[in-house]
Short mmCIF file of C-alpha atoms in Angstrom, two decimals:
data_model
loop_
_atom_site.label_atom_id
_atom_site.label_comp_id
_atom_site.label_asym_id
_atom_site.label_seq_id
_atom_site.Cartn_x
_atom_site.Cartn_y
_atom_site.Cartn_z
CA MET A 1 -3.24 23.67 22.01
CA SER A 2 -3.85 20.77 19.63
CA THR A 3 -1.28 18.02 19.31
CA ALA A 4 -1.11 18.83 15.61
CA ALA A 5 0.19 22.27 16.52
CA LEU A 6 3.00 20.66 18.54
CA ARG A 7 4.26 18.67 15.59
CA ARG A 8 6.64 21.16 14.06
CA PHE A 9 7.33 19.26 10.84
CA LEU A 10 3.71 18.89 9.75
CA PRO A 11 3.87 21.54 7.00
CA ALA A 12 6.88 19.77 5.44
CA LEU A 13 5.19 16.37 5.80
CA ARG A 14 2.01 17.67 4.18
CA LYS A 15 4.01 19.06 1.27
CA VAL A 16 5.78 15.72 0.75
CA GLU A 17 2.47 13.87 1.04
CA GLY A 18 0.93 16.05 -1.62
CA GLU A 19 3.62 15.06 -4.09
CA LEU A 20 3.93 11.35 -3.30
CA ARG A 21 2.22 9.10 -5.83
CA VAL A 22 2.15 5.84 -3.88
CA PRO A 23 -0.63 3.76 -2.27
CA LEU A 24 -2.05 5.28 0.90
CA PRO A 25 -0.58 2.75 3.40
CA VAL A 26 2.90 3.23 1.90
CA ARG A 27 2.46 7.00 2.06
CA VAL A 28 1.59 6.75 5.76
CA ARG A 29 4.67 4.59 6.45
CA ILE A 30 6.94 7.05 4.61
CA LEU A 31 5.49 9.96 6.59
CA HIS A 32 5.96 8.16 9.92
CA GLU A 33 9.53 7.27 9.06
CA LEU A 34 10.31 10.79 7.91
CA GLU A 35 8.75 12.51 10.92
CA TYR A 36 10.57 10.31 13.43
CA ASP A 37 13.89 10.88 11.67
CA LEU A 38 13.31 14.64 11.42
CA GLU A 39 12.52 14.95 15.12
CA GLU A 40 15.44 12.77 16.20
CA LEU A 41 17.93 14.52 13.93
CA ARG A 42 16.74 17.94 15.11
CA ASP A 43 17.10 16.90 18.76
CA ARG A 44 20.54 15.48 18.19
CA LEU A 45 21.72 18.60 16.35
CA ALA A 46 20.25 20.79 19.08
CA ALA A 47 22.07 18.70 21.69
CA GLU A 48 25.30 19.36 19.79
CA GLY A 49 24.84 23.08 20.30
CA LEU A 50 22.73 24.34 17.39
CA THR A 51 19.81 26.62 18.15
CA PRO A 52 16.39 24.91 17.81
CA GLU A 53 15.71 26.89 14.62
CA GLU A 54 19.07 25.97 13.09
CA ALA A 55 18.65 22.33 14.09
CA GLU A 56 15.19 22.28 12.52
CA THR A 57 16.40 23.86 9.29
CA ARG A 58 19.36 21.44 9.05
CA ALA A 59 17.10 18.44 9.69
CA LEU A 60 14.65 19.58 7.02
CA GLU A 61 17.45 20.21 4.54
CA ALA A 62 18.96 16.79 5.15
CA LEU A 63 15.91 14.58 5.23
CA VAL A 64 12.93 16.08 3.41
CA PRO A 65 12.88 14.50 -0.05
CA ASP A 66 13.27 16.85 -3.01
CA PRO A 67 11.18 16.31 -6.18
CA PHE A 68 13.74 13.87 -7.57
CA ALA A 69 13.75 11.75 -4.40
CA ILE A 70 9.94 11.86 -4.30
CA ARG A 71 9.79 10.64 -7.90
CA GLU A 72 12.21 7.84 -7.02
CA LEU A 73 10.08 6.82 -4.03
CA GLY A 74 7.01 6.86 -6.27
CA ARG A 75 8.76 4.65 -8.82
CA LEU A 76 9.95 2.22 -6.14
CA HIS A 77 6.56 1.86 -4.48
CA THR A 78 4.36 1.75 -7.58
CA PRO A 79 2.40 -1.52 -7.42
CA LEU A 80 3.33 -4.21 -9.95
CA TYR A 81 0.10 -3.59 -11.89
CA GLY A 82 1.02 0.07 -12.33
CA ARG A 83 4.52 -0.86 -13.55
CA LEU A 84 3.18 -3.40 -16.04
CA THR A 85 0.54 -1.05 -17.48
CA ARG A 86 2.70 2.08 -17.50
CA GLY A 87 2.81 2.22 -21.30
CA VAL A 88 -0.93 1.69 -21.82
CA ALA A 89 -3.10 4.73 -22.55
CA ASP A 90 -5.55 5.63 -19.77
CA HIS A 91 -8.71 5.22 -21.87
CA ARG A 92 -7.60 1.81 -23.11
CA LEU A 93 -6.76 0.65 -19.63
CA ARG A 94 -10.15 1.81 -18.35
CA LEU A 95 -11.89 -0.03 -21.18
CA ALA A 96 -9.89 -3.20 -20.47
CA GLU A 97 -10.67 -3.01 -16.75
CA ARG A 98 -14.39 -2.53 -17.38
CA SER A 99 -14.42 -5.42 -19.84
CA ALA A 100 -12.65 -7.57 -17.26
CA LEU A 101 -15.27 -6.59 -14.69
CA ALA A 102 -18.12 -7.56 -17.06
CA LEU A 103 -16.38 -10.88 -17.79
CA THR A 104 -15.97 -11.45 -14.06
CA ALA A 105 -19.70 -10.93 -13.53
CA ALA A 106 -20.43 -13.41 -16.32
CA PHE A 107 -17.97 -15.86 -14.79
CA VAL A 108 -19.58 -15.57 -11.34
CA LEU A 109 -22.99 -16.18 -12.94
CA LEU A 110 -21.64 -19.24 -14.74
CA VAL A 111 -20.14 -20.66 -11.55
CA GLU A 112 -23.42 -20.09 -9.67
CA THR A 113 -25.42 -21.81 -12.41
CA LEU A 114 -23.03 -24.76 -12.60
CA ALA A 115 -23.11 -25.19 -8.82
CA LEU A 116 -26.93 -25.23 -8.85
CA LEU A 117 -26.95 -27.64 -11.81
CA ARG A 118 -24.62 -30.01 -9.97
CA ALA A 119 -26.95 -29.89 -6.96
CA ASP A 120 -29.87 -30.60 -9.31
CA LEU A 121 -31.65 -27.43 -8.26
CA LEU A 122 -32.33 -26.04 -11.73
CA ALA A 123 -34.78 -28.71 -12.87
CA ASP A 124 -37.75 -26.72 -11.55
CA PRO A 125 -36.38 -23.39 -10.33
CA SER A 126 -38.30 -20.49 -8.86
CA PRO A 127 -38.64 -17.67 -11.42
CA PHE A 128 -37.11 -15.41 -8.77
CA LEU A 129 -33.90 -17.44 -8.75
CA TRP A 130 -32.68 -15.74 -11.96
CA PRO A 131 -32.79 -12.16 -10.64
CA VAL A 132 -31.16 -13.42 -7.43
CA LEU A 133 -28.37 -15.06 -9.45
CA GLY A 134 -27.97 -11.91 -11.55
CA LEU A 135 -27.76 -9.68 -8.48
CA GLY A 136 -25.34 -12.14 -6.89
CA ALA A 137 -23.11 -12.00 -9.95
CA LEU A 138 -23.22 -8.21 -9.85
CA LEU A 139 -22.34 -8.25 -6.15
CA GLY A 140 -19.47 -10.70 -6.74
CA ALA A 141 -18.09 -8.56 -9.57
CA THR A 142 -18.38 -5.37 -7.48
CA ILE A 143 -16.52 -6.98 -4.59
CA LEU A 144 -13.79 -8.38 -6.84
CA GLY A 145 -13.50 -5.04 -8.64
CA THR A 146 -13.13 -3.17 -5.35
CA GLY A 147 -10.53 -5.65 -4.09
CA PHE A 148 -8.65 -5.26 -7.38
CA GLU A 149 -8.59 -1.47 -7.04
CA LEU A 150 -7.43 -1.61 -3.43
CA TRP A 151 -4.91 -4.41 -3.37
CA VAL A 152 -3.76 -4.80 -6.98
CA LYS A 153 -3.87 -1.23 -8.26
CA GLY A 154 -3.12 0.24 -4.83
CA ASP A 155 -5.75 2.92 -5.44
CA HIS A 156 -7.48 3.86 -2.20
CA ARG A 157 -9.78 6.48 -3.69
CA VAL A 158 -12.55 3.88 -3.78
CA PRO A 159 -15.75 5.92 -4.06
CA GLU A 160 -18.24 5.60 -1.24
CA ARG A 161 -20.94 4.71 -3.73
CA ARG A 162 -19.06 1.50 -4.56
CA LEU A 163 -19.24 0.41 -0.93
CA ASP A 164 -22.86 1.58 -0.82
CA ALA A 165 -23.53 -0.63 -3.86
CA VAL A 166 -22.09 -3.66 -2.02
CA VAL A 167 -24.23 -3.13 1.06
CA THR A 168 -27.35 -2.26 -1.00
CA LEU A 169 -27.03 -5.40 -3.12
CA SER A 170 -26.49 -7.44 0.06
CA MET A 171 -29.76 -6.08 1.45
CA VAL A 172 -31.74 -6.31 -1.80
CA LEU A 173 -30.87 -10.00 -2.32
CA PRO A 174 -32.74 -11.41 0.72
CA VAL A 175 -35.62 -8.99 0.10
CA VAL A 176 -36.03 -10.30 -3.46
CA ALA A 177 -35.69 -13.91 -2.28
CA VAL A 178 -38.15 -13.59 0.63
CA GLY A 179 -40.60 -11.69 -1.60
CA GLY A 180 -40.20 -14.34 -4.31
CA ALA A 181 -40.70 -17.19 -1.84
CA PHE A 182 -43.84 -15.48 -0.53
CA ILE A 183 -45.26 -15.04 -4.05
CA ASP A 184 -44.36 -18.68 -4.83
CA PHE A 185 -46.15 -19.70 -1.65
CA CYS A 186 -49.28 -17.75 -2.61
CA ARG A 187 -49.24 -19.39 -6.03
CA LEU A 188 -48.80 -22.80 -4.39
CA ALA A 189 -51.72 -22.10 -2.04
CA ALA A 190 -53.91 -21.09 -5.00
CA THR A 191 -52.99 -24.30 -6.84
CA LEU A 192 -53.66 -26.44 -3.77
CA GLU A 193 -57.06 -24.87 -3.37
CA LEU A 194 -57.96 -26.11 -6.83
CA THR A 195 -56.16 -29.46 -6.59
CA PRO A 196 -55.68 -30.40 -2.92
CA ASP A 197 -54.84 -34.00 -3.84
CA ARG A 198 -51.50 -32.83 -5.33
CA ALA A 199 -50.28 -31.44 -1.99
CA LEU A 200 -47.84 -34.29 -1.37
CA VAL A 201 -46.14 -33.60 -4.70
CA LEU A 202 -46.29 -29.80 -4.82
CA LEU A 203 -45.36 -29.02 -1.21
CA PRO A 204 -41.95 -30.80 -1.19
CA ALA A 205 -41.17 -29.35 -4.62
CA TRP A 206 -41.97 -25.84 -3.33
CA LEU A 207 -39.80 -26.42 -0.26
CA VAL A 208 -36.80 -27.45 -2.38
CA ARG A 209 -37.33 -24.70 -4.97
CA ASP A 210 -37.73 -21.82 -2.56
CA GLY A 211 -35.26 -23.29 -0.09
CA ALA A 212 -32.66 -23.08 -2.85
CA LEU A 213 -33.76 -19.52 -3.67
CA LEU A 214 -33.43 -18.39 -0.05
CA ALA A 215 -30.15 -20.26 0.49
CA VAL A 216 -28.50 -18.68 -2.57
CA ALA A 217 -29.72 -15.21 -1.61
CA LEU A 218 -28.62 -15.54 2.02
CA LEU A 219 -25.23 -16.90 0.98
CA PHE A 220 -24.58 -13.88 -1.25
CA ALA A 221 -26.06 -11.44 1.26
CA THR A 222 -23.88 -12.77 4.08
CA ALA A 223 -20.74 -12.75 1.92
CA GLY A 224 -21.57 -9.21 0.73
CA ALA A 225 -22.28 -7.91 4.22
CA TRP A 226 -19.05 -9.36 5.62
CA THR A 227 -17.06 -7.99 2.70
CA TRP A 228 -18.66 -4.56 3.14
CA PHE A 229 -17.82 -4.64 6.86
CA VAL A 230 -14.19 -5.68 6.28
CA LEU A 231 -13.71 -3.15 3.44
CA THR A 232 -15.20 -0.23 5.35
CA ARG A 233 -13.23 -1.03 8.51
CA TRP A 234 -10.00 -1.51 6.58
CA LEU A 235 -10.49 1.68 4.56
CA ALA A 236 -11.43 3.62 7.69
CA THR A 237 -8.28 2.38 9.44
CA VAL A 238 -6.06 3.33 6.50
CA ARG A 239 -7.68 6.75 6.10
CA GLU A 240 -7.55 7.37 9.85
CA ALA A 241 -3.83 6.53 9.87
CA HIS A 242 -3.35 8.88 6.93
CA ARG A 243 -5.15 11.73 8.66
CA GLU A 244 -3.27 11.11 11.87
CA ALA A 245 0.06 11.12 10.02
CA LEU A 246 -0.85 14.51 8.57
CA GLY A 247 -2.01 15.86 11.93
CA LEU A 248 -5.57 16.19 10.69
CA ASP A 249 -7.02 14.05 13.45
CA ASP A 250 -6.76 14.95 17.10
CA ARG A 251 -8.79 12.06 18.45
CA PHE A 252 -5.61 10.39 19.67
CA PRO A 253 -3.83 13.08 21.69
CA GLU A 254 -1.92 10.52 23.74
CA THR A 255 -0.34 8.88 20.72
CA ARG A 256 2.05 11.75 20.07
CA ARG A 257 4.87 12.70 22.36
CA VAL A 258 4.76 16.39 23.23
CA ARG A 259 7.98 17.99 22.08
CA HIS A 260 9.16 21.55 21.68
CA GLY A 261 5.82 22.72 22.97
CA MET B 1 35.36 -6.64 -14.33
CA GLU B 2 32.66 -5.08 -16.46
CA ASN B 3 34.11 -2.92 -19.22
CA ASP B 4 31.07 -0.70 -19.83
CA PHE B 5 31.49 1.95 -17.21
CA ASP B 6 28.27 3.69 -16.21
CA VAL B 7 28.95 6.88 -14.24
CA GLN B 8 25.42 7.15 -12.83
CA GLY B 9 25.44 3.49 -11.87
CA PHE B 10 28.82 3.97 -10.18
CA ALA B 11 27.53 6.92 -8.18
CA ARG B 12 24.53 4.84 -7.13
CA ASP B 13 26.83 1.94 -6.20
CA ILE B 14 28.89 4.25 -4.01
CA HIS B 15 25.82 5.52 -2.18
CA GLU B 16 24.54 1.99 -1.66
CA VAL B 17 27.90 0.74 -0.44
CA ILE B 18 28.20 3.65 1.98
CA VAL B 19 24.77 2.89 3.45
CA LEU B 20 25.46 -0.84 3.65
CA SER B 21 28.86 -0.36 5.26
CA THR B 22 27.34 1.98 7.86
CA LEU B 23 24.87 -0.75 8.78
CA ARG B 24 27.70 -3.23 9.40
CA ALA B 25 28.04 -1.76 12.89
CA GLY B 26 24.43 -2.67 13.70
CA PRO B 27 20.80 -1.68 13.01
CA LYS B 28 20.14 2.05 12.65
CA HIS B 29 17.41 4.58 11.92
CA GLY B 30 17.48 6.62 8.73
CA TYR B 31 18.69 9.80 10.42
CA GLN B 32 21.42 7.83 12.22
CA ILE B 33 22.67 6.46 8.93
CA ALA B 34 22.78 9.97 7.45
CA LEU B 35 24.63 11.34 10.49
CA ASP B 36 27.10 8.45 10.71
CA VAL B 37 27.94 8.68 7.01
CA GLU B 38 28.63 12.38 7.35
CA GLU B 39 30.70 11.98 10.53
CA ASP B 40 32.66 8.92 9.39
CA SER B 41 33.59 10.59 6.11
CA ASN B 42 34.43 13.92 7.81
CA GLY B 43 31.67 15.59 5.84
CA LEU B 44 32.81 14.30 2.44
CA PHE B 45 29.63 12.31 1.93
CA ARG B 46 26.41 13.93 2.97
CA PHE B 47 22.87 12.85 2.19
CA ARG B 48 20.79 15.91 1.48
CA HIS B 49 17.21 16.59 0.40
CA GLY B 50 16.00 13.17 1.44
CA THR B 51 18.11 11.31 -1.13
CA LEU B 52 18.74 8.71 1.56
CA TYR B 53 15.18 7.36 1.53
CA PRO B 54 15.01 6.10 -2.07
CA ILE B 55 18.36 4.35 -1.45
CA LEU B 56 17.12 2.74 1.76
CA HIS B 57 13.81 1.68 0.23
CA ARG B 58 15.50 0.26 -2.88
CA LEU B 59 17.97 -1.72 -0.76
CA GLU B 60 15.07 -2.98 1.33
CA GLU B 61 13.13 -4.01 -1.77
CA GLU B 62 16.18 -5.88 -3.06
CA GLY B 63 16.48 -7.69 0.28
CA LEU B 64 19.90 -6.24 1.05
CA ILE B 65 18.65 -4.56 4.21
CA ARG B 66 15.64 -5.31 6.38
CA GLY B 67 13.44 -2.57 7.79
CA SER B 68 11.46 -3.21 10.96
CA TRP B 69 8.97 -1.00 12.76
CA SER B 70 8.70 -0.41 16.45
CA SER B 71 6.84 2.05 18.61
CA THR B 72 8.20 4.22 21.43
CA GLY B 73 6.06 6.69 23.33
CA GLY B 74 3.38 6.40 20.65
CA ARG B 75 5.85 7.28 17.90
CA ARG B 76 6.51 4.78 15.14
CA LYS B 77 10.10 4.37 14.06
CA LYS B 78 11.82 2.28 11.45
CA VAL B 79 15.14 0.59 11.96
CA TYR B 80 17.24 -0.89 9.18
CA ALA B 81 19.56 -3.87 9.53
CA LEU B 82 21.97 -5.48 7.10
CA THR B 83 20.92 -8.89 5.77
CA SER B 84 23.31 -11.69 4.82
CA ALA B 85 22.56 -10.93 1.14
CA GLY B 86 23.48 -7.32 1.89
CA THR B 87 26.79 -8.36 3.43
CA ARG B 88 27.64 -10.41 0.32
CA HIS B 89 26.56 -7.55 -1.95
CA LEU B 90 28.71 -5.12 0.03
CA GLU B 91 31.80 -7.31 -0.36
CA GLY B 92 31.21 -7.68 -4.11
CA ARG B 93 30.62 -3.98 -4.68
CA THR B 94 33.59 -2.94 -2.54
CA GLY B 95 35.84 -5.09 -4.73
CA ARG B 96 34.40 -3.53 -7.88
CA ILE B 97 34.84 0.00 -6.57
CA GLN B 98 38.46 -0.81 -5.63
CA GLU B 99 39.13 -2.05 -9.17
CA ILE B 100 37.58 1.02 -10.75
CA THR B 101 39.45 3.47 -8.53
CA ALA B 102 42.70 1.57 -9.15
CA ARG B 103 42.18 1.84 -12.91
CA LEU B 104 41.28 5.49 -12.59
CA MET B 105 44.43 6.24 -10.60
CA GLN B 106 46.48 4.38 -13.18
CA LEU B 107 44.92 6.51 -15.89
CA LEU B 108 45.52 9.74 -14.00
CA ARG B 109 49.16 8.93 -13.28
CA GLY B 110 49.87 8.14 -16.89
CA PRO B 111 51.35 5.06 -18.58
CA GLY B 112 54.95 5.73 -17.48
CA GLU B 113 54.33 5.87 -13.76
CA ALA B 114 54.39 2.86 -11.52
CA PRO B 115 51.24 2.10 -9.52
CA ALA B 116 51.25 3.28 -5.90
#
């Protein structure tokens, strides 16, 4: 018999979960709290002389939140962002969020450019630096947007394709940079064939130019890969806890105490 | 004392005060709070249909009680304890409830009767 089948209050918990409009981690905590209380109250009532069925019914009646209590819990645990934007129409909010995301991408691009200007690396840049900067800005905006959805909006329905976009951009960046550096190298070799006497000038310039290109790409790729790893692990942990709370995951049979089996 | 009397607010105050006063004896789980309230009031006050949880979570958000998680036999449980802010709040609210009930009794007895 599965452990889920031994957890007698799962149908009630699943019903409550279906009606709760709170971030996933909060939902899991509420379900854990409720299940423990239900089981303890049932056991105590049974110890006082009630039949197991009566004790179960009394525990459910006392502790399972009705629609009003569920609404109250939803109101209490709505993230600050949700409370502040409650009066704003959905389509307007979506438009504002997308505009903010575009502005964020532009801001990331500006910061990248300023940092390279300060390091004097834009005097003679590789032509491949611009697509790398653009992709980096896109990656930065995607990461910030995902973090905003998760930790500011408390919305854990982050689509898989968003995480796929983070990891894809992280992989594309070094590919573009290495490809660009190789093409730059071929062009340098062609130039040196024609004018070998300029080698002492062109070679160091190529090293700086393509070194900067590779460094920027690797910096973004590493940041993106780490962020993807942290986000996927964190989301997997939250979703796993959610499934476990609802008895949808039997990979942890030892984590539940067997009761009323 | 505030003169604008809000019936819903008063009912909420009573529920909050009941929960806070139950926690004066020491930290408790949600179900324990519900049981103790029912037993201590001889069944007069009874939390039904999960109405206890919004009260507990609101009090926790306001810092009047502190919830802490622990794990026993793989089961996670939450225990609530009264904070010092909660103790002060309880004293203040108890005084207000006493004033309101005194006024109410005075009203019910009529102007001619001496207070009990």
